[in-house]
Amino acid sequence: GDSVTQTEGLVTLTKGLPVMLNCTYQTTYSPFLFWYVQHLNEAPKLLLKSSTDNKRTEHQGFYATLHKSSSSFHLQKSSVQLSDSALYFCALTAYQGGRALIFGTGTTVSVSP
Amino acid sequence: EAAVTQSPRNKVAVTGGKVTLSCNQTNNHNNMYWYRQDTGHGLRLIHYSYGAGSTEKGDIPDGYKASRPSQENFSLILELATPSQTSVYFCASGDPGQGQDTQYFGPGTRLLVL
């Protein structure tokens, strides 16, 4: 069945450094990928989305490119800020189940001064 | 900005008791979803709905029922709550039939079953 894999559970880094969060997926359908960000005690909010192969999408300094050849949708930022500390989920639209989202297990990003 | 609200925000229940979690959306989206969030699992789909009167089972429906009395409201019902249902529950709405694959989430309900 469809699935999403995030390999890092926790990423700790210093303000100003670059970050990359890994996301790979499995689906037999045409993929529609999302990155959601969840700050502490808040709802997940959409950060990025894409269904276009090899096209970079950007928002709030974050960017990601969907690569269908490698089934990947890695999230990157060139210089993290303290406010980027949050839980990041990669998600895939399921083509059954009312097009619900299939989530990865999430990556916690902790940025220190 | 799309709006989804949930009530209550926090709930303490006893084992074997009945719990109802409510969700309201003002987005006029057809689809609504209930997820639970647990550490190490991400968010998992419990039930979803295509519109008023419709409820469908998601990936982990055991122990849960759902009700969609109107376009705006979608409830999750735990008839006999168990400690394993202690979790954070999120409601979401979306309209994939109208090209709106983005889902908008409510603030969550933190449920503790003792």
Tab-separated table of C-alpha atoms in Angstrom:
chain	number	residue	atom	x	y	z
A	1	GLY	CA	0.000	0.000	0.000
A	2	ASP	CA	0.864	3.658	-0.081
A	3	SER	CA	3.400	4.864	2.468
A	4	VAL	CA	5.685	7.720	3.433
A	5	THR	CA	9.074	7.355	5.103
A	6	GLN	CA	10.891	10.004	7.080
A	7	THR	CA	14.232	8.718	8.290
A	8	GLU	CA	15.180	11.363	10.833
A	9	GLY	CA	13.276	11.511	14.074
A	10	LEU	CA	15.162	14.461	15.492
A	11	VAL	CA	17.413	17.037	13.870
A	12	THR	CA	19.282	19.485	16.083
A	13	LEU	CA	21.228	22.368	14.626
A	14	THR	CA	22.386	25.901	15.220
A	15	LYS	CA	20.683	28.994	13.884
A	16	GLY	CA	21.927	30.003	10.451
A	17	LEU	CA	22.849	26.517	9.276
A	18	PRO	CA	21.174	24.684	6.387
A	19	VAL	CA	18.810	21.795	6.935
A	20	MET	CA	17.476	18.969	4.811
A	21	LEU	CA	14.699	16.644	5.933
A	22	ASN	CA	14.314	13.428	4.003
A	23	CYS	CA	11.039	12.140	2.626
A	24	THR	CA	10.490	9.158	0.353
A	25	TYR	CA	7.203	7.629	-0.640
A	26	GLN	CA	5.590	4.611	-2.218
A	27	THR	CA	2.478	4.755	-4.333
A	28	THR	CA	1.181	3.151	-7.487
A	29	TYR	CA	-0.710	6.333	-8.400
A	30	SER	CA	0.403	9.745	-9.537
A	31	PRO	CA	1.852	11.289	-6.361
A	32	PHE	CA	0.730	14.485	-4.653
A	33	LEU	CA	3.134	15.336	-1.823
A	34	PHE	CA	2.863	17.762	1.061
A	35	TRP	CA	5.011	19.109	3.866
A	36	TYR	CA	3.133	20.162	6.977
A	37	VAL	CA	4.674	21.960	9.948
A	38	GLN	CA	3.355	21.664	13.485
A	39	HIS	CA	4.520	23.985	16.227
A	40	LEU	CA	4.125	22.924	19.819
A	41	ASN	CA	0.488	22.453	20.821
A	42	GLU	CA	-0.761	23.725	17.486
A	43	ALA	CA	-2.461	22.221	14.449
A	44	PRO	CA	-0.452	21.006	11.460
A	45	LYS	CA	-0.274	23.697	8.815
A	46	LEU	CA	0.583	23.367	5.156
A	47	LEU	CA	4.121	24.412	4.290
A	48	LEU	CA	4.582	23.124	0.730
A	49	LYS	CA	2.871	20.919	-1.796
A	50	SER	CA	3.640	19.540	-5.225
A	51	SER	CA	2.506	17.102	-7.842
A	52	THR	CA	4.835	18.315	-10.604
A	53	ASP	CA	7.930	16.283	-11.332
A	54	ASN	CA	11.298	18.034	-11.062
A	55	LYS	CA	9.811	21.439	-10.255
A	56	ARG	CA	11.031	23.268	-7.136
A	57	THR	CA	8.328	24.704	-4.907
A	58	GLU	CA	9.104	27.288	-2.235
A	59	HIS	CA	7.412	28.926	0.724
A	60	GLN	CA	8.696	30.903	3.690
A	61	GLY	CA	12.303	30.122	2.817
A	62	PHE	CA	11.698	26.375	2.620
A	63	TYR	CA	11.859	24.522	-0.672
A	64	ALA	CA	11.377	21.047	-2.035
A	65	THR	CA	11.442	19.291	-5.380
A	66	LEU	CA	9.355	16.252	-6.234
A	67	HIS	CA	11.492	13.627	-7.936
A	68	LYS	CA	9.343	10.813	-9.232
A	69	SER	CA	12.386	8.873	-10.442
A	70	SER	CA	13.617	8.489	-6.869
A	71	SER	CA	10.218	8.800	-5.139
A	72	SER	CA	11.508	11.655	-3.014
A	73	PHE	CA	10.326	15.039	-1.767
A	74	HIS	CA	13.052	16.307	0.571
A	75	LEU	CA	12.537	19.582	2.437
A	76	GLN	CA	15.375	22.102	2.590
A	77	LYS	CA	16.174	25.499	3.980
A	78	SER	CA	19.448	27.333	3.515
A	79	SER	CA	19.513	29.102	6.869
A	80	VAL	CA	17.318	28.007	9.775
A	81	GLN	CA	15.888	30.365	12.364
A	82	LEU	CA	14.886	29.757	15.967
A	83	SER	CA	11.253	29.963	14.881
A	84	ASP	CA	11.760	26.947	12.612
A	85	SER	CA	11.846	24.675	15.647
A	86	ALA	CA	8.833	22.440	15.079
A	87	LEU	CA	7.616	19.018	13.996
A	88	TYR	CA	7.647	18.498	10.219
A	89	PHE	CA	5.503	15.928	8.477
A	90	CYS	CA	5.749	14.694	4.936
A	91	ALA	CA	2.424	13.442	3.581
A	92	LEU	CA	1.035	11.806	0.473
A	93	THR	CA	-2.506	11.992	-0.852
A	94	ALA	CA	-4.131	8.584	-0.908
A	95	TYR	CA	-6.298	7.786	-3.908
A	96	GLN	CA	-8.612	5.728	-1.773
A	97	GLY	CA	-10.033	6.783	1.553
A	98	GLY	CA	-11.553	10.035	0.395
A	99	ARG	CA	-8.123	11.258	-0.630
A	100	ALA	CA	-7.017	11.388	2.978
A	101	LEU	CA	-3.389	12.096	3.780
A	102	ILE	CA	-0.868	9.393	4.556
A	103	PHE	CA	1.684	10.842	6.939
A	104	GLY	CA	5.252	9.989	7.687
A	105	THR	CA	6.248	9.654	11.323
A	106	GLY	CA	7.547	13.214	11.444
A	107	THR	CA	10.884	14.920	12.060
A	108	THR	CA	11.405	17.221	15.007
A	109	VAL	CA	13.691	20.140	14.221
A	110	SER	CA	15.322	21.859	17.183
A	111	VAL	CA	17.256	25.051	16.461
A	112	SER	CA	19.570	26.516	19.079
A	113	PRO	CA	21.024	30.027	19.219
B	1	GLU	CA	-7.906	31.287	5.722
B	2	ALA	CA	-9.925	28.131	6.046
B	3	ALA	CA	-11.398	27.590	9.482
B	4	VAL	CA	-11.813	24.356	11.429
B	5	THR	CA	-12.705	24.338	15.109
B	6	GLN	CA	-12.836	21.480	17.596
B	7	SER	CA	-14.399	20.980	20.992
B	8	PRO	CA	-13.507	20.224	23.646
B	9	ARG	CA	-9.849	21.120	23.490
B	10	ASN	CA	-9.044	18.897	26.438
B	11	LYS	CA	-10.984	15.972	27.833
B	12	VAL	CA	-10.472	13.523	30.668
B	13	ALA	CA	-12.635	10.424	30.469
B	14	VAL	CA	-13.001	7.218	32.440
B	15	THR	CA	-12.535	3.762	30.998
B	16	GLY	CA	-15.836	2.484	29.646
B	17	GLY	CA	-17.355	5.919	29.374
B	18	LYS	CA	-18.715	7.548	26.226
B	19	VAL	CA	-16.785	10.397	24.632
B	20	THR	CA	-17.887	12.648	21.789
B	21	LEU	CA	-15.431	14.899	20.001
B	22	SER	CA	-16.900	17.618	17.806
B	23	CYS	CA	-15.597	19.383	14.748
B	24	ASN	CA	-16.984	22.325	12.804
B	25	GLN	CA	-15.746	23.780	9.527
B	26	THR	CA	-16.789	26.953	7.761
B	27	ASN	CA	-14.930	26.173	4.537
B	28	ASN	CA	-17.879	24.514	2.825
B	29	HIS	CA	-15.613	21.567	2.081
B	30	ASN	CA	-17.233	18.299	1.196
B	31	ASN	CA	-14.649	16.017	2.821
B	32	MET	CA	-13.870	15.850	6.501
B	33	TYR	CA	-11.428	13.605	8.312
B	34	TRP	CA	-10.559	12.455	11.815
B	35	TYR	CA	-6.933	11.610	12.612
B	36	ARG	CA	-5.163	10.698	15.799
B	37	GLN	CA	-1.590	11.673	16.532
B	38	ASP	CA	0.735	9.502	18.563
B	39	THR	CA	4.476	9.770	18.979
B	40	GLY	CA	6.265	7.551	16.501
B	41	HIS	CA	3.187	7.136	14.304
B	42	GLY	CA	2.519	10.526	12.833
B	43	LEU	CA	-1.167	11.129	12.099
B	44	ARG	CA	-3.378	8.170	11.286
B	45	LEU	CA	-6.813	8.240	9.671
B	46	ILE	CA	-9.733	7.015	11.797
B	47	HIS	CA	-12.856	7.984	9.829
B	48	TYR	CA	-13.713	10.302	6.993
B	49	SER	CA	-16.770	11.670	5.253
B	50	TYR	CA	-17.718	12.792	1.756
B	51	GLY	CA	-20.582	14.980	2.908
B	52	ALA	CA	-23.639	15.169	5.122
B	53	GLY	CA	-24.913	11.712	6.029
B	54	SER	CA	-21.736	9.964	4.866
B	55	THR	CA	-19.171	8.254	7.070
B	56	GLU	CA	-16.432	5.860	6.003
B	57	LYS	CA	-13.847	3.833	7.879
B	58	GLY	CA	-10.251	4.874	7.690
B	59	ASP	CA	-7.142	2.925	8.561
B	60	ILE	CA	-7.753	2.522	12.322
B	61	PRO	CA	-11.538	2.644	12.899
B	62	ASP	CA	-11.852	0.023	15.649
B	63	GLY	CA	-13.423	1.456	18.780
B	64	TYR	CA	-14.619	4.617	17.029
B	65	LYS	CA	-17.792	5.743	15.316
B	66	ALA	CA	-18.377	8.914	13.328
B	67	SER	CA	-21.349	11.094	12.519
B	68	ARG	CA	-21.771	13.778	9.830
B	69	PRO	CA	-25.159	15.412	10.414
B	70	SER	CA	-24.424	18.429	8.224
B	71	GLN	CA	-21.867	19.846	5.833
B	72	GLU	CA	-20.273	21.790	8.692
B	73	ASN	CA	-20.179	19.234	11.504
B	74	PHE	CA	-18.348	15.949	11.933
B	75	SER	CA	-18.202	14.096	15.254
B	76	LEU	CA	-16.036	11.267	16.508
B	77	ILE	CA	-17.630	8.999	19.082
B	78	LEU	CA	-15.931	6.632	21.483
B	79	GLU	CA	-18.763	4.467	22.854
B	80	LEU	CA	-16.579	2.639	25.381
B	81	ALA	CA	-13.385	4.575	25.914
B	82	THR	CA	-10.187	2.677	26.701
B	83	PRO	CA	-6.767	3.929	27.890
B	84	SER	CA	-5.303	3.012	24.489
B	85	GLN	CA	-7.431	5.786	23.006
B	86	THR	CA	-5.512	8.388	24.957
B	87	SER	CA	-4.174	10.592	22.184
B	88	VAL	CA	-4.452	13.901	20.398
B	89	TYR	CA	-7.262	13.984	17.842
B	90	PHE	CA	-7.306	16.254	14.831
B	91	CYS	CA	-10.167	17.026	12.523
B	92	ALA	CA	-9.495	18.261	9.006
B	93	SER	CA	-11.465	19.380	5.977
B	94	GLY	CA	-10.652	19.428	2.278
B	95	ASP	CA	-12.305	19.348	-1.109
B	96	PRO	CA	-10.291	17.106	-3.448
B	97	GLY	CA	-13.215	16.915	-5.848
B	98	GLN	CA	-12.775	20.623	-6.462
B	99	GLY	CA	-9.008	20.407	-6.778
B	100	GLN	CA	-8.539	21.379	-3.145
B	101	ASP	CA	-6.212	18.616	-2.018
B	102	THR	CA	-4.869	20.729	0.807
B	103	GLN	CA	-6.390	19.750	4.131
B	104	TYR	CA	-7.008	22.294	6.852
B	105	PHE	CA	-6.678	21.099	10.391
B	106	GLY	CA	-8.418	22.071	13.585
B	107	PRO	CA	-6.478	22.863	16.772
B	108	GLY	CA	-6.807	19.332	18.136
B	109	THR	CA	-8.415	17.686	21.148
B	110	ARG	CA	-6.202	16.177	23.798
B	111	LEU	CA	-7.971	13.131	25.273
B	112	LEU	CA	-6.858	11.306	28.400
B	113	VAL	CA	-8.665	8.079	29.273
B	114	LEU	CA	-8.056	6.933	32.832
